[in-house]
Amino acid sequence: TNFPPQQGGEMTFHYTVATGSDVDAATLGPDTGASVATPFIGVTTPLGASSTTDFPDRASFVRADHPGIEVSHLAPSHSGGDLTVFLVSHADVVTETTVQLTHLPVASAQSGTFLETELVDVVLEDGTVRVTLAPGEMKTLVLKILR
């Protein structure tokens, strides 16, 4: 939104979370899945002067390409990054997934535990990173935004 932070006040958002690109989220209604179980929380991220603000009306911000890997939430980083992506594996085997980071100018990425510890650099190539998760494992991707 173009709601300036210095203005203050409260705003109500209604949203629907759907899996898969062939699902029409508009037909699901606002009382579906994660929109009921998890309240919407806005996360402010820095965008550099070179960033575009011309975003599409409907798109994925962060997406894991394996159906057994869920992007559970995003949060401000507590380990020196700008933004943290939390991933959880619902797969029953060790799974490698590609995480696509679209519409965000990412300078670098690190992967680590769900507490943002044991961070290691991951290769960022064309807005994607590869991450491996064990069954039931939760990992983080700590992102530094290009300024």
mmCIF file of C-alpha atoms in Angstrom:
data_model
loop_
_atom_site.group_PDB
_atom_site.id
_atom_site.type_symbol
_atom_site.label_atom_id
_atom_site.label_comp_id
_atom_site.label_asym_id
_atom_site.label_seq_id
_atom_site.Cartn_x
_atom_site.Cartn_y
_atom_site.Cartn_z
ATOM 1 C CA THR A 1 0.000 0.000 0.000
ATOM 2 C CA ASN A 2 1.013 3.622 -0.086
ATOM 3 C CA PHE A 3 0.040 4.033 3.581
ATOM 4 C CA PRO A 4 2.888 6.113 5.111
ATOM 5 C CA PRO A 5 4.212 4.638 8.398
ATOM 6 C CA GLN A 6 4.461 8.072 10.008
ATOM 7 C CA GLN A 7 0.701 8.531 9.575
ATOM 8 C CA GLY A 8 -0.054 5.811 12.149
ATOM 9 C CA GLY A 9 -3.430 4.205 12.671
ATOM 10 C CA GLU A 10 -4.868 0.766 12.016
ATOM 11 C CA MET A 11 -5.874 -0.911 8.791
ATOM 12 C CA THR A 12 -7.801 -4.131 8.186
ATOM 13 C CA PHE A 13 -6.670 -6.566 5.481
ATOM 14 C CA HIS A 14 -8.596 -9.577 4.190
ATOM 15 C CA TYR A 15 -6.617 -12.211 2.326
ATOM 16 C CA THR A 16 -6.674 -15.807 1.172
ATOM 17 C CA VAL A 17 -3.709 -18.153 0.916
ATOM 18 C CA ALA A 18 -3.939 -20.878 -1.711
ATOM 19 C CA THR A 19 -1.448 -23.472 -2.882
ATOM 20 C CA GLY A 20 -0.674 -23.995 -6.527
ATOM 21 C CA SER A 21 -0.819 -21.584 -9.414
ATOM 22 C CA ASP A 22 -3.969 -23.073 -10.933
ATOM 23 C CA VAL A 23 -6.180 -22.252 -7.913
ATOM 24 C CA ASP A 24 -8.326 -19.138 -8.196
ATOM 25 C CA ALA A 25 -7.915 -17.693 -4.703
ATOM 26 C CA ALA A 26 -10.741 -15.227 -5.286
ATOM 27 C CA THR A 27 -13.262 -18.104 -5.368
ATOM 28 C CA LEU A 28 -12.089 -19.496 -2.004
ATOM 29 C CA GLY A 29 -13.320 -16.609 0.142
ATOM 30 C CA PRO A 30 -11.599 -14.905 3.075
ATOM 31 C CA ASP A 31 -12.234 -17.713 5.606
ATOM 32 C CA THR A 32 -9.969 -20.325 4.057
ATOM 33 C CA GLY A 33 -6.868 -22.087 5.358
ATOM 34 C CA ALA A 34 -4.036 -19.921 6.588
ATOM 35 C CA SER A 35 -6.091 -16.729 6.438
ATOM 36 C CA VAL A 36 -8.123 -18.094 9.367
ATOM 37 C CA ALA A 37 -5.359 -19.879 11.284
ATOM 38 C CA THR A 38 -2.637 -17.242 10.883
ATOM 39 C CA PRO A 39 -3.326 -13.520 11.138
ATOM 40 C CA PHE A 40 -1.844 -11.301 8.449
ATOM 41 C CA ILE A 41 1.241 -9.434 9.656
ATOM 42 C CA GLY A 42 2.897 -6.791 7.513
ATOM 43 C CA VAL A 43 6.686 -6.898 7.228
ATOM 44 C CA THR A 44 8.502 -3.753 6.155
ATOM 45 C CA THR A 45 11.477 -4.462 3.913
ATOM 46 C CA PRO A 46 13.974 -1.950 2.584
ATOM 47 C CA LEU A 47 13.931 -1.404 -1.144
ATOM 48 C CA GLY A 48 16.889 0.329 -2.700
ATOM 49 C CA ALA A 49 16.730 3.267 -5.071
ATOM 50 C CA SER A 50 17.202 0.868 -7.992
ATOM 51 C CA SER A 51 14.127 -1.177 -7.011
ATOM 52 C CA THR A 52 10.963 -1.088 -9.023
ATOM 53 C CA THR A 53 7.639 -0.355 -7.401
ATOM 54 C CA ASP A 54 5.728 -1.523 -10.467
ATOM 55 C CA PHE A 55 4.406 -4.800 -9.049
ATOM 56 C CA PRO A 56 1.782 -6.993 -10.716
ATOM 57 C CA ASP A 57 -1.714 -7.193 -9.208
ATOM 58 C CA ARG A 58 -1.257 -10.892 -8.465
ATOM 59 C CA ALA A 59 2.027 -12.738 -8.052
ATOM 60 C CA SER A 60 4.119 -14.870 -5.733
ATOM 61 C CA PHE A 61 6.663 -13.063 -3.593
ATOM 62 C CA VAL A 62 8.500 -16.166 -2.355
ATOM 63 C CA ARG A 63 7.831 -19.668 -3.674
ATOM 64 C CA ALA A 64 9.306 -23.122 -3.043
ATOM 65 C CA ASP A 65 9.029 -25.370 -6.105
ATOM 66 C CA HIS A 66 8.611 -28.670 -4.211
ATOM 67 C CA PRO A 67 5.048 -29.471 -3.021
ATOM 68 C CA GLY A 68 6.388 -30.936 0.237
ATOM 69 C CA ILE A 69 8.145 -27.707 1.246
ATOM 70 C CA GLU A 70 6.084 -24.870 2.703
ATOM 71 C CA VAL A 71 7.052 -21.219 3.032
ATOM 72 C CA SER A 72 5.497 -20.843 6.480
ATOM 73 C CA HIS A 73 6.123 -17.136 7.036
ATOM 74 C CA LEU A 74 8.371 -14.114 6.573
ATOM 75 C CA ALA A 75 9.776 -11.983 9.366
ATOM 76 C CA PRO A 76 12.400 -9.310 9.987
ATOM 77 C CA SER A 77 15.838 -10.872 10.428
ATOM 78 C CA HIS A 78 17.393 -11.139 13.883
ATOM 79 C CA SER A 79 20.847 -12.091 12.602
ATOM 80 C CA GLY A 80 21.956 -9.099 10.594
ATOM 81 C CA GLY A 81 19.932 -9.672 7.435
ATOM 82 C CA ASP A 82 16.938 -7.687 6.238
ATOM 83 C CA LEU A 83 14.290 -10.386 5.860
ATOM 84 C CA THR A 84 13.961 -14.026 6.945
ATOM 85 C CA VAL A 85 11.997 -16.665 5.015
ATOM 86 C CA PHE A 86 10.926 -19.658 7.123
ATOM 87 C CA LEU A 87 10.674 -23.002 5.317
ATOM 88 C CA VAL A 88 9.264 -26.253 6.723
ATOM 89 C CA SER A 89 9.412 -29.718 5.175
ATOM 90 C CA HIS A 90 6.292 -31.891 5.083
ATOM 91 C CA ALA A 91 8.096 -34.443 2.902
ATOM 92 C CA ASP A 92 8.983 -37.892 4.234
ATOM 93 C CA VAL A 93 12.444 -37.919 2.606
ATOM 94 C CA VAL A 94 15.339 -35.466 2.365
ATOM 95 C CA THR A 95 14.194 -32.919 -0.194
ATOM 96 C CA GLU A 96 15.980 -30.298 -2.257
ATOM 97 C CA THR A 97 13.887 -27.353 -3.378
ATOM 98 C CA THR A 98 14.406 -24.208 -5.383
ATOM 99 C CA VAL A 99 13.157 -21.085 -3.641
ATOM 100 C CA GLN A 100 12.193 -18.299 -6.014
ATOM 101 C CA LEU A 101 12.515 -14.761 -4.661
ATOM 102 C CA THR A 102 10.622 -12.565 -7.095
ATOM 103 C CA HIS A 103 9.965 -8.821 -6.957
ATOM 104 C CA LEU A 104 12.688 -8.339 -4.346
ATOM 105 C CA PRO A 105 16.271 -7.236 -5.128
ATOM 106 C CA VAL A 106 18.212 -9.794 -3.046
ATOM 107 C CA ALA A 107 21.953 -9.102 -2.708
ATOM 108 C CA SER A 108 22.833 -12.294 -0.780
ATOM 109 C CA ALA A 109 21.239 -15.210 1.047
ATOM 110 C CA GLN A 110 22.194 -17.521 3.892
ATOM 111 C CA SER A 111 20.501 -20.702 5.099
ATOM 112 C CA GLY A 112 20.399 -21.853 8.702
ATOM 113 C CA THR A 113 18.344 -23.254 11.546
ATOM 114 C CA PHE A 114 14.890 -21.949 12.419
ATOM 115 C CA LEU A 115 16.615 -19.794 15.076
ATOM 116 C CA GLU A 116 18.763 -18.146 12.363
ATOM 117 C CA THR A 117 21.908 -19.855 13.683
ATOM 118 C CA GLU A 118 24.532 -21.942 11.872
ATOM 119 C CA LEU A 119 24.111 -19.702 8.823
ATOM 120 C CA VAL A 120 25.934 -20.661 5.626
ATOM 121 C CA ASP A 121 26.018 -18.764 2.357
ATOM 122 C CA VAL A 122 23.808 -20.171 -0.394
ATOM 123 C CA VAL A 123 24.242 -19.486 -4.077
ATOM 124 C CA LEU A 124 21.855 -16.840 -5.340
ATOM 125 C CA GLU A 125 21.322 -17.209 -9.070
ATOM 126 C CA ASP A 126 18.704 -15.261 -11.034
ATOM 127 C CA GLY A 127 16.598 -14.693 -7.916
ATOM 128 C CA THR A 128 16.615 -18.350 -6.844
ATOM 129 C CA VAL A 129 18.404 -20.413 -4.205
ATOM 130 C CA ARG A 130 18.603 -24.190 -3.640
ATOM 131 C CA VAL A 131 17.935 -25.502 -0.127
ATOM 132 C CA THR A 132 17.867 -29.072 1.224
ATOM 133 C CA LEU A 133 15.578 -29.999 4.119
ATOM 134 C CA ALA A 134 15.246 -33.237 6.087
ATOM 135 C CA PRO A 135 11.771 -34.630 6.862
ATOM 136 C CA GLY A 136 10.017 -32.331 9.357
ATOM 137 C CA GLU A 137 12.892 -29.843 9.358
ATOM 138 C CA MET A 138 12.396 -26.098 9.558
ATOM 139 C CA LYS A 139 15.070 -23.860 8.013
ATOM 140 C CA THR A 140 15.492 -20.179 7.421
ATOM 141 C CA LEU A 141 16.738 -18.156 4.498
ATOM 142 C CA VAL A 142 18.213 -14.883 5.712
ATOM 143 C CA LEU A 143 18.168 -12.329 2.913
ATOM 144 C CA LYS A 144 20.128 -9.118 2.477
ATOM 145 C CA ILE A 145 18.370 -6.653 0.213
ATOM 146 C CA LEU A 146 20.274 -4.813 -2.519
ATOM 147 C CA ARG A 147 20.408 -1.115 -1.727
#
